[in-house]
Amino acid sequence: MKTLTMKFGGTSVGSPEAIGNVIAIVQAELQRDQRVMVVVSAFAGVTDLLYETVREAVAGNKWNYLSASQKLRERHLEALTILTTTGPIRDEAQAAIEKLADQHAQLCQAVTILGDVTPRITDAIVTFGERWSSIIVAAALQHAGVNATAYDSGQFIRTDDRHGSATPIWGETETLIRDQLLPLLDQGVTPVLTGFMGMTADGHHTTLGRGGSDYSAAIYAAFTESDELVIWTDVDGVMTTDPRIDQRARVLPNVSYQEVGELAFYGAKVLHPKTVQPILVKNIPMRVRNTFNPQHPGTLIGPQNIPTATVIKAVTSVRHVSLLTVSGRGMLGVPGIAGRTFLATADVGANILMISQASSEQHFCFVVMNNKALEAREAIEAALVDEIEREDVDCVEVMPEVAIVTAVGAGMRGTPGVAGRIFTQMGEAGVNVIAIAQGASEVSVSFVIAEADIDQAVTALHDLALESIAAVNGSG
Ligand code: ADP
Ligand code: ASP
Ligand code: MG
């Protein structure tokens, strides 16, 4: 018997009609005699609203957070009412929803009294969305005759205490899933698990980062040795670019783990960047499919790339980043400057998205998110204080309002002239390229541009991807 892990995103559970599609999809798989594990996101918009209630509570705006809390309670109760009929299934779910809503209001009140919030309390508050949605989806499945039960992933995913972007503790998580979740599947239960969250050993909820439900689902797929992971979302699959930037975006039938890893890391919102990690080592295939168009086969993501002549497969972009440049004539041949720079950057919790160094060794530059740029500069200047005093290093420059644009495609490997074509295209589009980096795997080329040029750059580069696809299709 096959086991499927299926994750449904925010839009896919965002309305009672959408949940109706979810029920039909799950039932169809169960009828094909497959075991199904369901992982759910919060209803669309709920996580954002929960973060908003944290901010309102800190500011002491009692009326605002209480009215948001009331809205959340009503939205979830209304969905339950539409999806179930009077009886024990509805009563039990209703009581659970009300209890969580009471807890939400109480936690916000505690934050207001303290006038401050810790990352731990923030995580406790923002996990309510998935907890509500899992209860409702499980109740709707039960109502449709499925032996479903809602579970809080705090029970199975053990993490460290880095609230806001916690890391799973692999050994303990594997044991919990093997010993406590797999037996439920064996008993014929269809578990409905909360995405996005885990729990520390001392019982505090943590979150895996925004958009983290994809990652949760991959963890469950890996440790239950699932035959397939299906990410059900609101588009037909992984596309050649963000359809909100260029409407000509097309669905890619096949993408390799490596390609999708680059795509997600460099801004394709369709998957959380860590999603491929847990399934890659186990070679578990993943499919991205559309809850609102289940006839479409979606995108298959697997171990190796189907041989393709497509050179540039997809184009992505990351906004809200800054370029930091460390320069100085005295840097030439001095070891350790880059090392200390990156350590200082890591110390302030800034993730480095891209690095580029000119061969002269007189400067190097790298990209971090805007909200960490100034903090990183201060930390680097402190770490290089001696070099700056000796004037070996001039300064650390921050260029805000830039963006990273990335071309992804395994076909670029070993194809001469790709970089030339990319940058000629940028020149023709009138886009100034500020810095360039190529992954060692040659699966991606990234470059930095002014944020204002982003739509133009993505569209122009996407022309190349579409040309490349057309050339392959044309050649049969
Ligand atoms: P979910 O709530 O299902 O997790 P997300 O909103 O997180 O859905 O991700 C799906 C969205 O990602 C799509 O609606 C689309 O607008 C956006 N997106 C950005 N880049 C891409 C891409 N390359 N392929 C597909 N979708 C993309
Ligand atoms: N609900 C969470 C978020 O909005 C996690 C997810 O949807 O994947 O970030
Ligand atoms: Mg998502």
Coordinates of C-alpha atoms and ligand atoms in Angstrom, one line a residue:
M1 CA 0.0 0.0 0.0
K2 CA 1.4 3.4 -1.0
T3 CA 1.7 6.3 1.4
L4 CA 1.1 9.9 0.2
T5 CA 1.9 13.0 2.1
M6 CA -0.3 15.9 0.8
K7 CA 0.1 19.5 1.9
F8 CA -2.6 22.0 1.3
G9 CA -1.6 25.7 1.3
G10 CA -3.5 28.8 2.6
T11 CA -5.7 29.4 -0.4
S12 CA -6.4 25.6 -0.8
V13 CA -8.0 25.7 2.7
G14 CA -9.0 29.4 2.6
S15 CA -12.7 28.9 2.0
P16 CA -15.3 26.2 2.6
E17 CA -15.5 25.7 -1.2
A18 CA -11.8 25.2 -1.4
I19 CA -11.9 22.7 1.6
G20 CA -14.6 20.9 -0.5
N21 CA -11.9 20.3 -3.2
V22 CA -9.5 19.2 -0.5
I23 CA -12.0 16.6 0.7
A24 CA -12.6 15.3 -2.8
I25 CA -8.8 15.0 -3.5
V26 CA -8.2 13.1 -0.2
Q27 CA -11.1 10.8 -0.8
A28 CA -10.0 10.0 -4.4
E29 CA -6.6 8.9 -3.1
L30 CA -8.1 6.9 -0.3
Q31 CA -10.3 5.1 -2.8
R32 CA -7.2 4.2 -4.7
D33 CA -6.2 2.3 -1.6
Q34 CA -3.5 4.7 -0.6
R35 CA -2.6 5.9 2.9
V36 CA -2.8 9.6 3.1
M37 CA -1.2 12.1 5.5
V38 CA -2.6 15.6 5.3
V39 CA -0.6 18.7 6.3
V40 CA -2.4 22.0 6.3
S41 CA -1.5 25.7 6.4
A42 CA -3.6 28.3 8.1
F43 CA -6.5 29.7 6.1
A44 CA -5.3 32.4 3.7
G45 CA -4.5 35.6 5.4
V46 CA -4.8 34.2 9.0
T47 CA -1.1 34.0 9.8
D48 CA -0.6 37.6 8.7
L49 CA -3.6 38.7 10.9
L50 CA -2.2 36.8 13.8
Y51 CA 1.2 38.6 13.5
E52 CA -0.9 41.8 13.4
T53 CA -2.6 40.9 16.7
V54 CA 0.8 40.5 18.3
R55 CA 1.8 44.0 17.1
E56 CA -1.5 45.5 18.3
A57 CA -1.2 43.7 21.7
V58 CA 2.3 45.1 22.2
A59 CA 1.0 48.6 21.4
G60 CA -1.8 48.1 23.9
N61 CA -4.5 48.5 21.3
K62 CA -6.9 46.2 23.1
W63 CA -9.9 47.0 20.8
N64 CA -7.9 46.1 17.7
Y65 CA -6.6 42.8 18.8
L66 CA -9.9 41.8 20.4
S67 CA -11.8 42.6 17.2
A68 CA -9.3 40.7 15.1
S69 CA -9.6 37.7 17.5
Q70 CA -13.3 37.8 17.2
K71 CA -13.1 37.9 13.4
L72 CA -10.8 34.9 13.5
R73 CA -13.2 33.0 15.8
E74 CA -16.2 33.8 13.5
R75 CA -14.4 33.0 10.2
H76 CA -13.4 29.5 11.5
L77 CA -16.8 28.8 13.1
E78 CA -18.5 29.8 9.9
A79 CA -16.4 27.5 7.8
L80 CA -17.1 24.6 10.3
T81 CA -20.9 25.3 10.1
I82 CA -20.8 25.2 6.3
L83 CA -18.7 22.0 6.2
T84 CA -20.5 19.9 8.8
T85 CA -24.1 19.3 10.1
T86 CA -25.3 19.4 13.7
G87 CA -24.0 16.5 15.7
P88 CA -21.0 15.3 17.7
I89 CA -18.4 16.0 14.9
R90 CA -19.4 19.7 14.8
D91 CA -19.8 20.0 18.5
E92 CA -16.4 18.7 19.3
A93 CA -14.7 20.8 16.6
Q94 CA -16.6 23.9 17.7
A95 CA -15.5 23.5 21.3
A96 CA -11.8 23.1 20.2
I97 CA -12.0 26.2 18.0
E98 CA -13.6 28.3 20.7
K99 CA -11.0 27.1 23.2
L100 CA -8.2 28.2 20.9
A101 CA -9.9 31.5 20.2
D102 CA -10.1 32.1 24.0
Q103 CA -6.5 31.3 24.4
H104 CA -5.5 33.6 21.6
A105 CA -7.3 36.6 23.2
Q106 CA -5.8 35.7 26.6
L107 CA -2.3 35.6 25.2
C108 CA -2.7 38.9 23.5
Q109 CA -4.0 40.3 26.8
A110 CA -0.9 39.1 28.6
V111 CA 1.3 40.8 26.0
T112 CA -0.6 44.0 26.5
I113 CA -0.1 43.8 30.3
L114 CA 3.6 43.2 29.9
G115 CA 3.9 45.8 27.1
D116 CA 6.4 43.6 25.3
V117 CA 6.6 40.3 23.6
T118 CA 9.2 37.5 23.3
P119 CA 9.8 35.4 20.2
R120 CA 8.4 32.5 22.2
I121 CA 5.1 34.1 22.8
T122 CA 4.9 35.4 19.2
D123 CA 5.3 31.8 18.0
A124 CA 2.6 30.6 20.5
I125 CA 0.2 33.2 19.0
V126 CA 1.0 32.7 15.3
T127 CA 0.5 28.9 15.4
F128 CA -3.2 29.3 16.1
G129 CA -4.0 29.5 12.4
E130 CA -2.8 26.0 11.5
R131 CA -4.3 24.6 14.7
W132 CA -7.7 26.0 13.7
S133 CA -7.5 24.8 10.1
S134 CA -6.4 21.3 11.0
I135 CA -9.5 21.0 13.3
I136 CA -11.8 22.2 10.6
V137 CA -10.3 20.1 7.8
A138 CA -10.4 17.0 10.0
A139 CA -14.0 17.6 10.9
A140 CA -15.0 18.1 7.3
L141 CA -13.2 14.9 6.4
Q142 CA -15.0 13.0 9.2
H143 CA -18.3 14.4 8.0
A144 CA -17.5 13.0 4.6
G145 CA -16.9 9.6 6.2
V146 CA -13.1 9.6 6.4
N147 CA -11.5 8.3 9.6
A148 CA -9.5 11.6 10.1
T149 CA -8.1 13.1 13.2
A150 CA -6.4 16.5 13.7
Y151 CA -2.9 16.5 15.3
D152 CA -0.8 19.4 16.5
S153 CA 2.7 18.9 15.0
G154 CA 4.2 20.0 18.3
Q155 CA 3.6 16.3 19.1
F156 CA 5.8 15.0 16.3
I157 CA 8.3 17.7 15.2
R158 CA 10.9 18.4 17.8
T159 CA 12.9 21.5 17.2
D160 CA 15.5 23.7 18.8
D161 CA 14.4 26.9 20.5
R162 CA 15.2 29.4 17.8
H163 CA 11.7 30.8 17.7
G164 CA 10.6 32.2 14.3
S165 CA 12.9 29.9 12.3
A166 CA 13.4 26.8 14.4
T167 CA 15.5 23.8 13.1
P168 CA 14.1 20.3 13.6
I169 CA 16.1 18.0 15.8
W170 CA 16.3 15.1 13.3
G171 CA 16.8 12.1 15.5
E172 CA 14.0 12.9 18.0
T173 CA 11.7 14.0 15.2
E174 CA 12.3 10.7 13.3
T175 CA 11.6 8.7 16.5
L176 CA 8.4 10.6 17.3
I177 CA 7.1 10.2 13.8
R178 CA 8.0 6.5 13.5
D179 CA 6.7 5.6 17.0
Q180 CA 3.7 7.7 17.3
L181 CA 2.5 8.7 13.8
L182 CA 3.1 5.7 11.7
P183 CA 1.1 3.4 14.0
L184 CA -1.9 5.7 13.5
L185 CA -1.5 5.3 9.7
D186 CA -1.3 1.6 10.2
Q187 CA -4.6 1.7 12.0
G188 CA -6.3 3.4 9.1
V189 CA -6.3 6.9 10.4
T190 CA -5.9 9.8 8.0
P191 CA -4.0 12.3 10.2
V192 CA -4.5 16.0 9.5
L193 CA -1.4 17.7 10.8
T194 CA -0.6 21.3 11.4
G195 CA 2.1 22.7 9.1
F196 CA 4.5 25.5 10.0
M197 CA 5.3 24.5 13.5
G198 CA 7.1 22.2 15.9
M199 CA 7.8 22.1 19.6
T200 CA 10.8 22.4 21.9
A201 CA 11.7 19.6 24.3
D202 CA 10.2 21.7 27.1
G203 CA 6.9 22.0 25.4
H204 CA 6.9 25.5 23.7
H205 CA 5.6 25.9 20.2
T206 CA 8.1 27.0 17.6
T207 CA 7.7 28.0 13.9
L208 CA 9.8 26.9 10.9
G209 CA 9.7 30.3 9.1
R210 CA 7.1 31.9 6.9
G211 CA 5.8 29.6 4.3
G212 CA 7.2 26.7 6.4
S213 CA 4.3 24.3 5.9
D214 CA 5.9 22.9 2.7
Y215 CA 8.9 22.1 4.9
S216 CA 6.8 20.4 7.5
A217 CA 5.2 18.2 4.9
A218 CA 8.6 17.2 3.5
I219 CA 9.7 16.2 7.0
Y220 CA 6.6 14.0 7.4
A221 CA 7.1 12.6 3.9
A222 CA 10.7 11.7 4.7
F223 CA 10.2 10.0 8.1
T224 CA 7.1 8.0 7.0
E225 CA 9.0 6.9 3.9
S226 CA 6.1 8.3 1.7
D227 CA 6.0 7.3 -1.9
E228 CA 5.2 10.8 -2.9
L229 CA 4.9 14.3 -1.5
V230 CA 2.3 16.4 -3.1
I231 CA 2.2 20.2 -2.5
W232 CA -1.3 21.3 -3.4
T233 CA -1.4 25.1 -4.0
D234 CA -3.2 27.7 -6.1
V235 CA -1.2 27.4 -9.4
D236 CA -0.8 24.5 -11.8
G237 CA 2.8 23.8 -10.8
V238 CA 6.3 25.4 -10.7
M239 CA 6.3 28.0 -13.4
T240 CA 8.9 29.6 -15.7
T241 CA 8.5 32.7 -13.6
D242 CA 6.3 34.4 -11.0
P243 CA 3.0 34.7 -12.8
R244 CA 2.3 37.9 -10.9
I245 CA 5.3 39.5 -12.7
D246 CA 4.9 38.0 -16.1
Q247 CA 1.6 36.5 -17.2
R248 CA 3.3 34.5 -19.9
A249 CA 4.6 32.2 -17.2
R250 CA 4.3 28.5 -18.1
V251 CA 4.1 25.4 -16.0
L252 CA 7.3 23.3 -16.1
P253 CA 6.4 19.6 -16.3
N254 CA 9.8 18.4 -14.8
V255 CA 12.2 20.1 -12.5
S256 CA 15.2 18.5 -10.6
Y257 CA 15.7 18.8 -6.8
Q258 CA 18.7 20.9 -7.5
E259 CA 16.8 23.3 -9.8
V260 CA 13.9 23.7 -7.5
G261 CA 16.3 24.3 -4.6
E262 CA 17.8 27.2 -6.4
L263 CA 14.4 28.5 -7.5
A264 CA 13.0 28.5 -4.0
F265 CA 16.2 29.9 -2.4
Y266 CA 16.1 32.8 -4.9
G267 CA 12.5 33.8 -4.4
A268 CA 10.0 31.5 -6.0
K269 CA 7.3 31.6 -3.4
V270 CA 5.7 28.5 -4.6
L271 CA 8.0 26.4 -2.3
H272 CA 9.7 27.0 1.0
P273 CA 13.5 26.9 0.3
K274 CA 14.1 24.0 2.7
T275 CA 11.4 21.8 1.3
V276 CA 13.7 19.6 -0.8
Q277 CA 16.2 18.9 2.0
P278 CA 14.4 16.1 3.9
I279 CA 13.2 14.3 0.7
L280 CA 16.3 14.6 -1.3
V281 CA 18.3 12.1 0.6
K282 CA 15.5 9.6 0.4
N283 CA 14.8 10.3 -3.3
I284 CA 11.1 10.9 -2.6
P285 CA 9.4 12.4 -5.6
M286 CA 7.5 15.6 -5.1
R287 CA 4.7 17.0 -7.2
V288 CA 3.3 20.6 -7.1
R289 CA -0.4 20.6 -8.1
N290 CA -3.4 22.9 -8.2
T291 CA -6.2 22.3 -5.7
F292 CA -8.5 24.3 -8.0
N293 CA -7.5 22.3 -11.1
P294 CA -6.8 18.7 -10.0
Q295 CA -7.0 17.4 -13.5
H296 CA -3.6 19.1 -14.3
P297 CA -0.7 16.7 -13.6
G298 CA 1.4 19.6 -12.1
T299 CA 5.2 19.7 -11.9
L300 CA 7.1 16.6 -11.0
I301 CA 10.2 17.2 -9.0
G302 CA 12.6 14.3 -8.7
P303 CA 16.2 13.1 -8.3
Q304 CA 17.5 13.7 -11.7
N305 CA 16.6 16.0 -14.4
I306 CA 14.9 14.6 -17.4
P307 CA 17.5 15.3 -20.2
T308 CA 16.5 18.6 -21.7
A309 CA 17.8 21.0 -24.2
T310 CA 16.1 23.8 -22.3
V311 CA 18.9 26.0 -21.2
I312 CA 17.2 28.6 -19.0
K313 CA 14.2 27.0 -17.4
A314 CA 13.0 29.6 -15.0
V315 CA 13.6 33.1 -13.7
T316 CA 13.2 34.3 -10.1
S317 CA 13.7 37.4 -8.1
V318 CA 14.3 38.5 -4.5
R319 CA 13.2 41.9 -3.3
H320 CA 14.0 43.9 -0.2
V321 CA 17.7 43.1 -0.2
S322 CA 20.8 45.3 0.2
L323 CA 24.3 44.9 -1.3
L324 CA 27.2 45.2 1.2
T325 CA 30.6 45.9 -0.2
V326 CA 33.9 45.6 1.7
S327 CA 36.7 47.3 -0.1
G328 CA 40.3 48.5 0.4
R329 CA 43.6 48.3 -1.4
G330 CA 45.3 46.8 1.7
M331 CA 43.0 43.7 1.4
L332 CA 45.1 42.2 -1.4
G333 CA 46.4 38.9 -0.3
V334 CA 45.4 39.4 3.4
P335 CA 43.8 36.2 4.6
G336 CA 40.8 36.1 6.9
I337 CA 39.1 39.4 6.0
A338 CA 36.3 37.6 4.2
G339 CA 36.1 35.0 7.0
R340 CA 35.7 37.6 9.7
T341 CA 33.2 39.6 7.6
F342 CA 31.0 36.6 7.1
L343 CA 31.2 35.5 10.8
A344 CA 30.2 39.0 11.9
T345 CA 27.3 38.9 9.5
A346 CA 26.2 35.5 10.8
D347 CA 26.5 36.8 14.4
V348 CA 23.7 39.3 13.8
G349 CA 21.6 36.6 12.2
A350 CA 21.8 37.9 8.7
N351 CA 21.6 35.2 6.0
I352 CA 23.9 35.8 3.0
L353 CA 22.0 35.2 -0.2
M354 CA 24.8 35.8 -2.7
I355 CA 28.5 36.6 -2.7
S356 CA 30.7 38.0 -5.5
Q357 CA 34.4 38.8 -5.5
A358 CA 36.4 40.5 -8.2
S359 CA 39.7 38.8 -8.9
S360 CA 41.7 41.8 -7.8
E361 CA 40.8 41.0 -4.2
Q362 CA 40.3 44.7 -3.6
H363 CA 36.7 44.3 -2.9
F364 CA 34.0 41.8 -2.4
C365 CA 30.3 42.2 -2.0
F366 CA 27.4 40.2 -0.8
V367 CA 23.6 40.5 -0.4
V368 CA 21.5 40.3 2.8
M369 CA 17.9 41.2 3.5
N370 CA 17.3 45.0 4.0
N371 CA 16.2 44.6 7.6
K372 CA 19.7 43.2 8.6
A373 CA 21.9 45.4 6.4
L374 CA 22.8 48.2 8.9
E375 CA 23.2 45.8 11.8
A376 CA 25.5 43.7 9.6
R377 CA 27.6 46.7 8.6
E378 CA 28.1 47.7 12.2
A379 CA 29.2 44.2 13.2
I380 CA 31.6 44.0 10.3
E381 CA 33.1 47.3 11.0
A382 CA 33.6 46.2 14.6
A383 CA 35.2 43.0 13.4
L384 CA 37.6 44.8 11.0
V385 CA 38.4 47.7 13.3
D386 CA 42.2 47.2 13.1
E387 CA 42.2 46.9 9.3
I388 CA 40.0 50.1 9.0
E389 CA 42.3 52.0 11.4
R390 CA 45.4 50.9 9.3
E391 CA 43.4 51.9 6.2
D392 CA 43.8 48.4 4.7
V393 CA 40.0 48.4 4.5
D394 CA 38.3 51.6 3.5
C395 CA 34.8 51.1 4.6
V396 CA 31.7 48.9 4.4
E397 CA 29.3 50.3 1.9
V398 CA 25.6 49.5 1.9
M399 CA 23.6 49.9 -1.2
P400 CA 19.9 49.5 -0.3
E401 CA 16.9 49.0 -2.7
V402 CA 18.5 46.4 -4.9
A403 CA 17.2 43.0 -6.0
I404 CA 18.6 39.6 -7.0
V405 CA 17.5 38.1 -10.3
T406 CA 18.3 34.5 -10.9
A407 CA 18.2 32.3 -14.1
V408 CA 17.9 28.6 -13.2
G409 CA 18.3 25.6 -15.5
A410 CA 20.6 22.5 -15.4
G411 CA 20.9 22.9 -19.2
M412 CA 23.1 25.9 -18.5
R413 CA 25.8 23.6 -17.3
G414 CA 28.4 23.3 -20.0
T415 CA 26.5 25.4 -22.5
P416 CA 28.9 28.1 -23.6
G417 CA 27.7 31.6 -24.0
V418 CA 24.8 31.5 -21.6
A419 CA 26.1 34.3 -19.4
G420 CA 26.8 36.3 -22.5
R421 CA 23.2 36.0 -23.6
I422 CA 21.9 36.8 -20.2
F423 CA 23.9 40.0 -19.9
T424 CA 23.4 41.1 -23.5
Q425 CA 19.7 40.8 -22.8
M426 CA 20.0 42.9 -19.7
G427 CA 21.9 45.5 -21.7
E428 CA 19.2 45.6 -24.4
A429 CA 16.5 46.0 -21.8
G430 CA 18.5 48.9 -20.3
V431 CA 19.0 47.2 -17.0
N432 CA 22.3 48.0 -15.2
V433 CA 23.9 44.9 -13.6
I434 CA 25.7 45.7 -10.4
A435 CA 27.2 42.3 -9.3
I436 CA 27.2 38.8 -10.6
A437 CA 27.5 35.3 -9.1
Q438 CA 27.3 31.8 -10.5
G439 CA 26.6 28.7 -8.4
A440 CA 29.5 26.2 -8.6
S441 CA 26.9 23.6 -9.7
E442 CA 26.2 25.9 -12.7
V443 CA 22.5 25.4 -12.2
S444 CA 21.9 29.1 -11.6
V445 CA 23.3 32.5 -12.5
S446 CA 22.3 35.3 -10.1
F447 CA 22.9 39.1 -10.4
V448 CA 22.1 42.2 -8.6
I449 CA 20.1 45.1 -10.1
A450 CA 18.3 48.2 -8.8
E451 CA 15.0 47.2 -7.3
A452 CA 13.2 49.6 -9.6
D453 CA 14.4 47.5 -12.6
I454 CA 13.0 44.2 -11.3
D455 CA 9.9 43.7 -13.6
Q456 CA 11.9 44.7 -16.6
A457 CA 14.8 42.4 -15.9
V458 CA 12.6 39.4 -15.0
T459 CA 10.5 39.9 -18.2
A460 CA 13.5 40.3 -20.4
L461 CA 15.2 37.2 -18.9
H462 CA 12.0 35.3 -19.1
D463 CA 12.0 36.0 -22.9
L464 CA 15.1 33.9 -23.1
A465 CA 13.5 31.1 -21.0
L466 CA 10.5 31.1 -23.3
E467 CA 12.7 31.2 -26.4
S468 CA 14.6 28.2 -25.1
I469 CA 11.4 26.2 -24.4
A470 CA 10.1 27.1 -27.9
A471 CA 13.3 26.0 -29.5
V472 CA 13.1 22.6 -27.7
N473 CA 9.4 22.1 -28.6
G474 CA 10.1 23.2 -32.1
S475 CA 12.9 20.7 -32.6
G476 CA 10.5 18.0 -31.4
Ligands
ADP1 P1 0.5 28.2 -0.6 O1 -0.4 29.1 0.3 O2 -0.3 27.2 -1.3 O3 1.7 27.7 0.1 P2 2.0 30.3 -1.9 O4 1.3 31.6 -2.0 O5 3.0 30.2 -0.7 O6 0.9 29.2 -1.8 O7 2.8 30.0 -3.2 C1 2.1 29.9 -4.4 C2 2.2 31.2 -5.2 O8 3.6 31.4 -5.5 C3 1.5 31.3 -6.5 O9 0.2 31.7 -6.4 C4 2.4 32.2 -7.3 O10 1.8 33.5 -7.4 C5 3.7 32.3 -6.6 N1 4.9 32.1 -7.4 C6 6.0 32.8 -7.4 N2 6.9 32.3 -8.3 C7 6.4 31.2 -8.8 C8 6.8 30.2 -9.7 N3 8.0 30.2 -10.3 N4 6.0 29.1 -10.0 C9 4.8 29.1 -9.5 N5 4.3 30.0 -8.6 C10 5.1 31.0 -8.2
ASP2 N1 0.7 29.8 7.5 C1 2.2 30.0 7.5 C2 2.5 31.3 6.8 O1 1.6 32.0 6.3 C3 2.9 28.8 6.9 C4 2.5 28.4 5.5 O2 1.5 28.8 5.0 O3 3.3 27.7 4.9 O4 3.7 31.6 6.7
MG3 MG 3.5 28.7 0.6

